[in-house]
Amino acid sequence: MESISTPKNTREILNKYGFQFKKSLGQNFLIDDNILKKIVAEAGIDERTGVIEVGPGAGALTQYLAQKAKNVVAFEIDRRLEPVLNETLKPYHNVEVIFQDVMEADIQTVIQTHFKAAERVMVVANLPYYVTTPILFKFLEAAPLLEAMVVMVQKEVAERLEAKPGNKNYGSLSVAIQYQADVDILTVVPQSVFIPRPNVDSCVVKIQFLKEKRVHVDNEAFFFKVVRAAFAQRRKTLLNNLLHNLFDRSLKDEVLSALAETGIDPGRRGETLTIEEFAALSKALLKLSQ
Ligand code: SAM
């Protein structure tokens, strides 16, 4: 079947079914074959790979995924796309579209039931912008069952995912992802490859999950509380952020001695701490929280 990812073919099929884009659902469809080929090639999808796609839209990326992968499971929230996808994905018998909000899906169960024949499972998607971060966190929870995610996201989100300590974009999202994955921005994508055009540039990002988490922490929930507190007000020092957002001021001496124990200067800002330092700090502070 002819690829639908050209402006003409996309418009034709959407018009045929009277489809109107909904901005609230982050519907910006890809109309550039080169970008689609690049996404599929960079993901390294082959006949051993099972793919989860979020938001197939009119099926532009799904077609390319289906040609390379063992099988594809795609979650689409918008039922109006059903007749469109029935047509564009008709030749591909290794694709199943589930019409459901991906945020409500049980990803673990989907992986266990749909990808028995695959050797590895990846998430590949042009993500809807309004819900990018929640979707990333949703898949992070399923990380032990996933090899990687190759996703199109807003450039600004990509920069936060990839940022290193000291960079203005480094924050709790960077730490949460890099705690269990390597992140690479593969390419910057101009607005012109989508219809309708979004207001910002996008990036294709590869999130490659690590076999083991980057650092060992005894209490993950507390580790992330420390991280969030440290970044809560970026102009504040680490000490002030911890005393404002995690501990009572009366514990100042104890917090200072935990910082001394880890060799971290209380006057530093959260954005300068490495993941290893956050792990050491959360270990030293854990006893104060109990
Ligand atoms: N993959 C298509 C492409 O690249 O042309 C469409 C990508 S478009 C940026 C995002 C898609 O995600 C839309 O089809 C939209 O309806 C769908 N979507 C939005 N929110 C969703 C959600 N919570 N769960 C599943 N799909 C969603």
Tab-separated table of C-alpha atoms and ligand atoms in Angstrom:
chain	number	residue	atom	x	y	z
A	1	MET	CA	0.000	0.000	0.000
A	2	GLU	CA	1.110	3.517	-0.723
A	3	SER	CA	2.488	5.389	2.257
A	4	ILE	CA	-0.027	7.919	3.577
A	5	SER	CA	2.647	10.217	4.971
A	6	THR	CA	2.580	12.848	2.257
A	7	PRO	CA	0.556	16.054	2.586
A	8	LYS	CA	-1.638	14.996	-0.340
A	9	ASN	CA	-2.354	11.458	0.815
A	10	THR	CA	-2.955	12.483	4.436
A	11	ARG	CA	-5.389	15.246	3.446
A	12	GLU	CA	-7.159	12.969	0.992
A	13	ILE	CA	-7.850	10.208	3.471
A	14	LEU	CA	-8.818	12.572	6.292
A	15	ASN	CA	-11.210	14.423	3.974
A	16	LYS	CA	-12.688	11.155	2.784
A	17	TYR	CA	-13.830	10.413	6.345
A	18	GLY	CA	-14.601	14.043	7.251
A	19	PHE	CA	-11.923	14.088	9.956
A	20	GLN	CA	-11.160	17.420	11.642
A	21	PHE	CA	-8.032	17.781	13.819
A	22	LYS	CA	-8.539	18.274	17.534
A	23	LYS	CA	-5.883	20.496	19.035
A	24	SER	CA	-6.839	19.362	22.541
A	25	LEU	CA	-5.682	15.835	21.637
A	26	GLY	CA	-2.286	16.983	20.378
A	27	GLN	CA	-3.108	15.942	16.822
A	28	ASN	CA	-0.169	16.973	14.649
A	29	PHE	CA	0.304	14.313	12.008
A	30	LEU	CA	3.627	13.573	10.338
A	31	ILE	CA	3.761	14.082	6.591
A	32	ASP	CA	7.428	13.437	5.885
A	33	ASP	CA	8.642	9.998	4.862
A	34	ASN	CA	12.270	10.780	5.639
A	35	ILE	CA	11.551	11.534	9.280
A	36	LEU	CA	9.456	8.387	9.606
A	37	LYS	CA	12.177	6.241	8.064
A	38	LYS	CA	14.737	7.827	10.347
A	39	ILE	CA	12.653	7.105	13.454
A	40	VAL	CA	12.233	3.454	12.503
A	41	ALA	CA	15.912	3.061	11.547
A	42	GLU	CA	17.233	4.746	14.702
A	43	ALA	CA	14.995	2.562	16.840
A	44	GLY	CA	16.622	-0.476	15.211
A	45	ILE	CA	13.294	-2.251	14.809
A	46	ASP	CA	13.454	-5.721	13.298
A	47	GLU	CA	11.423	-8.917	13.113
A	48	ARG	CA	12.313	-9.721	16.741
A	49	THR	CA	10.901	-6.427	18.015
A	50	GLY	CA	7.453	-5.815	19.436
A	51	VAL	CA	6.384	-2.164	19.319
A	52	ILE	CA	3.933	-0.153	21.366
A	53	GLU	CA	2.821	3.007	19.625
A	54	VAL	CA	0.900	5.811	21.299
A	55	GLY	CA	-1.455	7.713	19.021
A	56	PRO	CA	-1.253	6.213	15.524
A	57	GLY	CA	-3.320	9.115	14.147
A	58	ALA	CA	-3.863	8.274	10.490
A	59	GLY	CA	-1.271	5.490	10.665
A	60	ALA	CA	1.729	7.242	9.070
A	61	LEU	CA	4.296	5.904	11.541
A	62	THR	CA	2.356	2.702	12.147
A	63	GLN	CA	2.762	1.656	8.508
A	64	TYR	CA	6.538	1.911	8.731
A	65	LEU	CA	6.622	0.167	12.099
A	66	ALA	CA	4.483	-2.704	10.811
A	67	GLN	CA	6.816	-3.228	7.864
A	68	LYS	CA	9.798	-3.842	10.146
A	69	ALA	CA	8.502	-5.107	13.476
A	70	LYS	CA	7.263	-8.471	14.658
A	71	ASN	CA	4.043	-6.813	15.724
A	72	VAL	CA	2.652	-3.444	16.760
A	73	VAL	CA	0.090	-2.534	19.408
A	74	ALA	CA	-1.118	1.041	19.034
A	75	PHE	CA	-3.233	2.995	21.542
A	76	GLU	CA	-5.467	5.660	20.032
A	77	ILE	CA	-7.825	7.747	22.158
A	78	ASP	CA	-9.820	9.146	19.237
A	79	ARG	CA	-12.402	6.705	17.863
A	80	ARG	CA	-13.072	8.995	14.880
A	81	LEU	CA	-9.806	7.660	13.466
A	82	GLU	CA	-11.101	4.092	13.337
A	83	PRO	CA	-12.287	4.138	9.689
A	84	VAL	CA	-9.111	5.922	8.621
A	85	LEU	CA	-6.877	3.374	10.333
A	86	ASN	CA	-8.970	0.494	9.022
A	87	GLU	CA	-8.057	1.656	5.557
A	88	THR	CA	-4.412	2.690	6.009
A	89	LEU	CA	-3.457	-0.360	8.082
A	90	LYS	CA	-5.500	-2.892	6.139
A	91	PRO	CA	-2.500	-4.645	4.542
A	92	TYR	CA	-0.717	-5.092	7.877
A	93	HIS	CA	-1.825	-8.132	9.823
A	94	ASN	CA	0.679	-7.616	12.599
A	95	VAL	CA	-0.971	-4.440	13.941
A	96	GLU	CA	-3.621	-4.158	16.622
A	97	VAL	CA	-5.143	-0.778	17.403
A	98	ILE	CA	-6.633	-0.411	20.864
A	99	PHE	CA	-8.990	2.550	21.098
A	100	GLN	CA	-8.215	3.643	24.625
A	101	ASP	CA	-6.544	6.471	26.515
A	102	VAL	CA	-3.021	5.102	26.986
A	103	MET	CA	-2.974	6.608	30.468
A	104	GLU	CA	-5.671	4.124	31.430
A	105	ALA	CA	-3.962	1.104	29.909
A	106	ASP	CA	-2.285	-1.606	31.947
A	107	ILE	CA	1.050	-1.585	30.125
A	108	GLN	CA	2.552	-4.556	31.957
A	109	THR	CA	-0.374	-6.770	31.037
A	110	VAL	CA	-0.354	-5.560	27.436
A	111	ILE	CA	3.330	-6.428	27.143
A	112	GLN	CA	2.867	-9.831	28.712
A	113	THR	CA	-0.123	-10.742	26.560
A	114	HIS	CA	0.716	-9.189	23.187
A	115	PHE	CA	4.443	-9.659	22.830
A	116	LYS	CA	5.035	-13.276	23.778
A	117	ALA	CA	6.644	-13.935	20.398
A	118	ALA	CA	8.891	-10.858	20.482
A	119	GLU	CA	12.400	-10.872	21.921
A	120	ARG	CA	12.256	-7.244	22.948
A	121	VAL	CA	9.677	-4.522	23.268
A	122	MET	CA	10.031	-0.838	22.434
A	123	VAL	CA	7.816	2.202	22.530
A	124	VAL	CA	7.915	4.231	19.330
A	125	ALA	CA	5.640	7.223	18.985
A	126	ASN	CA	5.019	10.758	17.914
A	127	LEU	CA	3.641	11.711	21.309
A	128	PRO	CA	0.679	14.043	21.844
A	129	TYR	CA	2.254	17.140	23.371
A	130	TYR	CA	-0.375	17.887	26.007
A	131	VAL	CA	0.335	14.639	27.848
A	132	THR	CA	3.991	13.859	27.004
A	133	THR	CA	5.420	13.827	30.527
A	134	PRO	CA	2.649	11.694	32.094
A	135	ILE	CA	3.030	9.208	29.227
A	136	LEU	CA	6.804	9.044	29.736
A	137	PHE	CA	6.306	8.400	33.460
A	138	LYS	CA	3.694	5.771	32.711
A	139	PHE	CA	6.168	3.848	30.565
A	140	LEU	CA	8.988	4.357	33.073
A	141	GLU	CA	6.965	2.200	35.455
A	142	ALA	CA	7.055	-0.592	32.875
A	143	ALA	CA	10.772	-0.041	32.197
A	144	PRO	CA	11.936	-3.493	33.301
A	145	LEU	CA	9.905	-4.954	30.438
A	146	LEU	CA	10.986	-2.401	27.851
A	147	GLU	CA	14.243	-2.030	25.975
A	148	ALA	CA	13.906	1.525	24.749
A	149	MET	CA	11.610	4.350	23.747
A	150	VAL	CA	12.092	6.349	20.575
A	151	VAL	CA	9.707	9.259	20.749
A	152	MET	CA	8.991	12.576	19.110
A	153	VAL	CA	8.557	15.234	21.782
A	154	GLN	CA	8.650	19.010	21.965
A	155	LYS	CA	12.226	20.301	21.747
A	156	GLU	CA	11.914	21.872	25.166
A	157	VAL	CA	10.961	18.509	26.732
A	158	ALA	CA	13.794	16.756	24.869
A	159	GLU	CA	16.263	19.231	26.319
A	160	ARG	CA	14.970	18.563	29.821
A	161	LEU	CA	15.209	14.808	29.327
A	162	GLU	CA	18.809	14.993	28.158
A	163	ALA	CA	20.107	17.789	30.416
A	164	LYS	CA	23.116	17.229	32.644
A	165	PRO	CA	23.879	18.842	36.049
A	166	GLY	CA	24.570	22.553	35.795
A	167	ASN	CA	22.426	22.969	32.691
A	168	LYS	CA	19.409	25.252	33.061
A	169	ASN	CA	17.138	22.500	31.740
A	170	TYR	CA	18.301	19.937	34.316
A	171	GLY	CA	15.444	19.102	36.691
A	172	SER	CA	13.460	16.312	38.284
A	173	LEU	CA	12.401	14.996	34.849
A	174	SER	CA	16.079	14.661	33.825
A	175	VAL	CA	16.902	12.793	37.028
A	176	ALA	CA	13.842	10.515	36.820
A	177	ILE	CA	14.691	9.431	33.282
A	178	GLN	CA	18.474	9.268	33.578
A	179	TYR	CA	18.128	7.264	36.816
A	180	GLN	CA	17.188	4.357	34.602
A	181	ALA	CA	18.069	5.262	31.036
A	182	ASP	CA	20.557	6.841	28.663
A	183	VAL	CA	19.003	9.688	26.721
A	184	ASP	CA	20.034	10.915	23.269
A	185	ILE	CA	18.474	13.597	21.118
A	186	LEU	CA	18.646	12.012	17.666
A	187	THR	CA	17.401	14.868	15.556
A	188	VAL	CA	15.625	18.204	15.666
A	189	VAL	CA	12.485	18.253	13.562
A	190	PRO	CA	11.042	21.432	12.025
A	191	GLN	CA	7.392	22.399	12.339
A	192	SER	CA	6.915	21.994	8.598
A	193	VAL	CA	6.804	18.171	8.705
A	194	PHE	CA	3.449	18.143	10.529
A	195	ILE	CA	-0.113	19.007	9.674
A	196	PRO	CA	-1.343	21.099	11.289
A	197	ARG	CA	1.945	22.792	12.128
A	198	PRO	CA	2.702	22.974	15.841
A	199	ASN	CA	4.022	26.253	17.282
A	200	VAL	CA	7.352	24.802	18.356
A	201	ASP	CA	10.116	22.575	17.038
A	202	SER	CA	10.264	18.926	18.021
A	203	CYS	CA	12.970	16.355	18.580
A	204	VAL	CA	13.249	12.619	18.179
A	205	VAL	CA	14.682	11.251	21.396
A	206	LYS	CA	15.993	7.804	22.214
A	207	ILE	CA	15.571	6.635	25.784
A	208	GLN	CA	17.568	3.435	26.186
A	209	PHE	CA	16.784	1.680	29.455
A	210	LEU	CA	19.745	0.521	31.539
A	211	LYS	CA	19.999	-3.106	32.647
A	212	GLU	CA	20.383	-1.828	36.184
A	213	LYS	CA	19.396	1.543	37.575
A	214	ARG	CA	22.209	4.077	37.437
A	215	VAL	CA	22.460	4.253	41.226
A	216	HIS	CA	21.233	2.082	44.044
A	217	VAL	CA	18.705	3.685	46.381
A	218	ASP	CA	17.009	1.922	49.285
A	219	ASN	CA	13.825	3.946	49.130
A	220	GLU	CA	12.930	5.184	45.643
A	221	ALA	CA	9.903	7.167	46.751
A	222	PHE	CA	12.026	9.122	49.213
A	223	PHE	CA	14.837	9.577	46.653
A	224	PHE	CA	12.350	11.276	44.327
A	225	LYS	CA	10.973	13.394	47.186
A	226	VAL	CA	14.497	14.687	47.808
A	227	VAL	CA	14.973	15.363	44.080
A	228	ARG	CA	11.670	17.228	43.774
A	229	ALA	CA	12.375	19.257	46.918
A	230	ALA	CA	15.865	20.187	45.686
A	231	PHE	CA	14.432	21.599	42.445
A	232	ALA	CA	11.308	23.167	43.953
A	233	GLN	CA	12.588	26.756	43.810
A	234	ARG	CA	15.526	26.983	41.518
A	235	ARG	CA	16.947	30.201	42.928
A	236	LYS	CA	17.111	28.766	46.441
A	237	THR	CA	20.054	26.862	47.863
A	238	LEU	CA	19.811	23.140	48.378
A	239	LEU	CA	19.601	23.636	52.145
A	240	ASN	CA	16.746	26.131	51.896
A	241	ASN	CA	14.844	23.973	49.455
A	242	LEU	CA	15.177	20.927	51.726
A	243	LEU	CA	14.038	22.959	54.737
A	244	HIS	CA	11.131	24.484	52.864
A	245	ASN	CA	9.884	21.500	50.976
A	246	LEU	CA	10.866	18.359	52.832
A	247	PHE	CA	11.789	18.944	56.464
A	248	ASP	CA	10.766	21.214	59.268
A	249	ARG	CA	13.136	24.136	59.906
A	250	SER	CA	13.739	22.738	63.390
A	251	LEU	CA	15.741	19.940	61.714
A	252	LYS	CA	18.253	22.371	60.210
A	253	ASP	CA	21.236	20.979	62.170
A	254	GLU	CA	20.384	17.391	61.264
A	255	VAL	CA	19.972	18.296	57.573
A	256	LEU	CA	23.309	20.145	57.683
A	257	SER	CA	25.060	17.146	59.183
A	258	ALA	CA	23.542	14.820	56.556
A	259	LEU	CA	24.892	17.195	53.884
A	260	ALA	CA	28.309	17.207	55.586
A	261	GLU	CA	28.251	13.403	55.701
A	262	THR	CA	27.862	13.292	51.927
A	263	GLY	CA	30.343	16.104	51.296
A	264	ILE	CA	27.726	18.251	49.571
A	265	ASP	CA	27.958	21.997	50.194
A	266	PRO	CA	24.572	23.223	51.572
A	267	GLY	CA	24.958	26.420	49.553
A	268	ARG	CA	24.860	24.577	46.224
A	269	ARG	CA	21.760	24.624	44.079
A	270	GLY	CA	19.820	21.451	43.359
A	271	GLU	CA	20.515	21.774	39.655
A	272	THR	CA	24.242	21.126	40.235
A	273	LEU	CA	23.810	17.720	41.898
A	274	THR	CA	24.573	14.558	39.980
A	275	ILE	CA	22.283	11.539	40.269
A	276	GLU	CA	24.977	9.854	42.374
A	277	GLU	CA	24.949	12.822	44.768
A	278	PHE	CA	21.148	12.744	44.980
A	279	ALA	CA	21.362	9.039	45.848
A	280	ALA	CA	23.957	9.639	48.576
A	281	LEU	CA	21.957	12.567	49.936
A	282	SER	CA	18.687	10.662	50.049
A	283	LYS	CA	20.469	7.851	51.896
A	284	ALA	CA	21.828	10.271	54.482
A	285	LEU	CA	18.488	12.080	54.870
A	286	LEU	CA	16.328	8.968	55.037
A	287	LYS	CA	16.833	8.524	58.773
A	288	LEU	CA	15.446	12.031	59.380
A	289	SER	CA	12.228	11.183	57.608
A	290	GLN	CA	11.487	8.131	59.751
B	1	SAM	N1	1.361	8.957	14.950
B	1	SAM	C1	0.653	9.948	14.170
B	1	SAM	C2	1.637	10.677	13.287
B	1	SAM	O1	2.822	10.702	13.642
B	1	SAM	O2	1.216	11.228	12.273
B	1	SAM	C3	-0.126	10.927	15.041
B	1	SAM	C4	0.665	11.612	16.137
B	1	SAM	S1	-0.220	12.913	16.952
B	1	SAM	C5	1.125	13.923	17.521
B	1	SAM	C6	-0.745	12.207	18.495
B	1	SAM	C7	-1.824	11.154	18.440
B	1	SAM	O3	-2.081	10.689	19.770
B	1	SAM	C8	-3.172	11.582	17.899
B	1	SAM	O4	-3.646	10.626	16.998
B	1	SAM	C9	-4.088	11.656	19.128
B	1	SAM	O5	-5.450	11.407	18.836
B	1	SAM	C10	-3.482	10.565	19.981
B	1	SAM	N2	-3.692	10.713	21.424
B	1	SAM	C11	-3.791	11.861	22.134
B	1	SAM	N3	-3.926	11.599	23.433
B	1	SAM	C12	-3.882	10.261	23.580
B	1	SAM	C13	-3.989	9.387	24.694
B	1	SAM	N4	-4.120	9.865	25.932
B	1	SAM	N5	-3.946	8.044	24.481
B	1	SAM	C14	-3.793	7.555	23.207
B	1	SAM	N6	-3.706	8.344	22.120
B	1	SAM	C15	-3.735	9.671	22.292
